[in-house]
Short mmCIF file of C-alpha atoms in Angstrom, two decimals:
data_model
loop_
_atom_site.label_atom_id
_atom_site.label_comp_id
_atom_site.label_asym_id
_atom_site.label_seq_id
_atom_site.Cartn_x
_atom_site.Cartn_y
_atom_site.Cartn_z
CA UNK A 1 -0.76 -36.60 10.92
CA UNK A 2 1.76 -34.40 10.43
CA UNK A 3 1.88 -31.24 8.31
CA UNK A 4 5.13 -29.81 6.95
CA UNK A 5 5.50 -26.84 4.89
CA UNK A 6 8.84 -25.60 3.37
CA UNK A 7 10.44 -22.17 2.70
CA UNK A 8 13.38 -20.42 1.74
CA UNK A 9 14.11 -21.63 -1.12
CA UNK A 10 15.67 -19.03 -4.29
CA UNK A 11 17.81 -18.12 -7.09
CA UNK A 12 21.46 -18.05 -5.48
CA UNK A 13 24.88 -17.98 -7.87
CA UNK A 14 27.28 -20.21 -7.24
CA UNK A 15 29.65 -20.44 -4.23
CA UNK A 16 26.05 -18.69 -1.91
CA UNK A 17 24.42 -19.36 0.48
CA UNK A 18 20.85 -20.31 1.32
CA UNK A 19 18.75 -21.69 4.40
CA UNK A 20 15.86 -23.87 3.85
CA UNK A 21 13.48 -23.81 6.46
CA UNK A 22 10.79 -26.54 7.27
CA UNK A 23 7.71 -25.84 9.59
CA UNK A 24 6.07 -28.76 11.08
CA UNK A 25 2.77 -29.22 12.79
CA UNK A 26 0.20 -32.08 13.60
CA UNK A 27 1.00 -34.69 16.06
CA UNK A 28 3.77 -33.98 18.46
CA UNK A 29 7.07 -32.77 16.60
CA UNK A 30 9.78 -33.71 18.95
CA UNK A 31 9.55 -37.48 18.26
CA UNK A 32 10.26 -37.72 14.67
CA UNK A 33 13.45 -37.47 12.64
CA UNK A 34 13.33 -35.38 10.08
CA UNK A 35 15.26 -35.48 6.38
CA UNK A 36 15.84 -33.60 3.46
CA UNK A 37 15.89 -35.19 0.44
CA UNK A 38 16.39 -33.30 -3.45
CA UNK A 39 15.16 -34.22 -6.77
CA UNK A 40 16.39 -32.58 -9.67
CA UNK A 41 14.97 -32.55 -13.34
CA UNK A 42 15.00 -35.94 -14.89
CA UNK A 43 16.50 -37.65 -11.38
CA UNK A 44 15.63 -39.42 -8.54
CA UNK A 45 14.74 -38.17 -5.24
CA UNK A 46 17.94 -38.42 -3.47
CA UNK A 47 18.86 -38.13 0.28
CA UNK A 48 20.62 -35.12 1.21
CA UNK A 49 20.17 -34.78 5.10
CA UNK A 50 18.35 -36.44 8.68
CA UNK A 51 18.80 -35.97 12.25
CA UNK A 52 17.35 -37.76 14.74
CA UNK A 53 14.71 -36.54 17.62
CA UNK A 54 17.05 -34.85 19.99
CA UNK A 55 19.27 -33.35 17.15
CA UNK A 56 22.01 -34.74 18.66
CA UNK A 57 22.58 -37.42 15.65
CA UNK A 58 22.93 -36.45 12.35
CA UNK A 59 23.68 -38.11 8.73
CA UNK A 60 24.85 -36.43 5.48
CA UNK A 61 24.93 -37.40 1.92
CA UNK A 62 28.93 -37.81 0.35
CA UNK A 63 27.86 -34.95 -1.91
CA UNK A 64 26.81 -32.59 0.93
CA UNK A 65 29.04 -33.06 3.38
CA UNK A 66 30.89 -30.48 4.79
CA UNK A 67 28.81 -27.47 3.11
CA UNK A 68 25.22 -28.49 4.21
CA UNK A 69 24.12 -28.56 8.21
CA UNK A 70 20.75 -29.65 9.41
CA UNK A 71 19.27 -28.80 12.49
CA UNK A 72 16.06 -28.10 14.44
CA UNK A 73 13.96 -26.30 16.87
CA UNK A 74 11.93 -28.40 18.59
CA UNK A 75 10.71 -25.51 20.52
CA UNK A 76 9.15 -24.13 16.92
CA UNK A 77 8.40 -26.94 15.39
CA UNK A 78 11.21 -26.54 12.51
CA UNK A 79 13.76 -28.23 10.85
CA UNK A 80 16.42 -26.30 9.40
CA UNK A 81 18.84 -27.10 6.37
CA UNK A 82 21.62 -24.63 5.80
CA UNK A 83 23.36 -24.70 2.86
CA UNK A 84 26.97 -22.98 1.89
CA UNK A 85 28.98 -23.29 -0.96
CA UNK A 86 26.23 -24.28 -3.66
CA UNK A 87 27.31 -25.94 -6.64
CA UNK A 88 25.31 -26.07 -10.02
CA UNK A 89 24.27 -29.63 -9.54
CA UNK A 90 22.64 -28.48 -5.59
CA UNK A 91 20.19 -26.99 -7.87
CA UNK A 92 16.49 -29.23 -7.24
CA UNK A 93 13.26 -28.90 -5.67
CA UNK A 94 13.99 -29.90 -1.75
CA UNK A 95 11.94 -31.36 0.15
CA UNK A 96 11.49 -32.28 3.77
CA UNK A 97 10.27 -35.26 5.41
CA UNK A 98 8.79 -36.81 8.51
CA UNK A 99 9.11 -39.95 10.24
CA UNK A 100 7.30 -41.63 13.03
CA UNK A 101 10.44 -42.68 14.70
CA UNK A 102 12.83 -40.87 16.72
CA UNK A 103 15.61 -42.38 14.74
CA UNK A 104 17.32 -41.40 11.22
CA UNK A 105 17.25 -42.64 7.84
CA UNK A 106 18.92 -42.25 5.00
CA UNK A 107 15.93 -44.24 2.86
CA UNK A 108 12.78 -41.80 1.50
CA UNK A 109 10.41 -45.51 1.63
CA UNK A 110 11.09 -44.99 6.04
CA UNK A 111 9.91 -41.38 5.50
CA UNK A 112 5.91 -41.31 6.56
CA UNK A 113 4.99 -37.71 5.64
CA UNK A 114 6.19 -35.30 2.85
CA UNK A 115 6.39 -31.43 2.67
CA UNK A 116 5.81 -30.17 -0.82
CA UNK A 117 9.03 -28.85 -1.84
CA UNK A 118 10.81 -25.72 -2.67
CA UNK A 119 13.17 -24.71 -5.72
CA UNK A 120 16.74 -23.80 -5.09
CA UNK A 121 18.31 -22.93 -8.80
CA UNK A 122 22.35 -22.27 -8.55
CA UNK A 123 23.53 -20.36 -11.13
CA UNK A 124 27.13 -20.11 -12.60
#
């Protein structure tokens, strides 16, 4: 099992900043990839971010790219999602996610455990 538990999420205007922060615990942290994934009001969960094991491999969603960086500790257990240059339509609950494979994925059905999310709200 693995437990994950998300923070950092806030109230930021347009054109901010803000880091999401995921703490993980359970069965050994190291060998999963982690995601982030978004789901705003009225959407779909969507894929925003995953990098593999080692954090040497990572994957982006189109609408991310270039503003958003994910990264991890595997020393702290944590998964990290920093996120410049918010846009109205960032704003969602985020969540992270755990798989049971060293190896990324862009798909939330590969994802095996689920943190229970945290609001980001850009305003204009």
């Amino acid at each position: 099992q693995v437990q994950l538990v998300e923070s950092g999420g806030g109230l930021v205007q347009a054109g901010g900043s803000l880091r999401l922060s995921c703490a993980a615990s359970g069965r050994t942290f190291s060998t999963n990839a982690m995601g982030w994934f978004r789901q705003a009001p009225g959407k779909e969960r969507e894929f925003v971010a995953t990098i593999n094991w080692s954090g040497g491999y990572t994957v982006y969603a189109d609408s991310v790219k270039g503003r958003f960086t994910i990264s991890r500790d595997n020393a702290k257990n944590t998964v990290s999602l920093q996120m410049n240059s918010l846009k109205r339509e960032d704003t969602a609950v985020y969540t992270c996610a755990a798989r049971t494979t060293r190896w990324t994925s862009a798909y939330k059905a590969q994802y095996d455990y689920w943190g229970q999310g945290t609001q980001v709200t850009v305003s204009s």
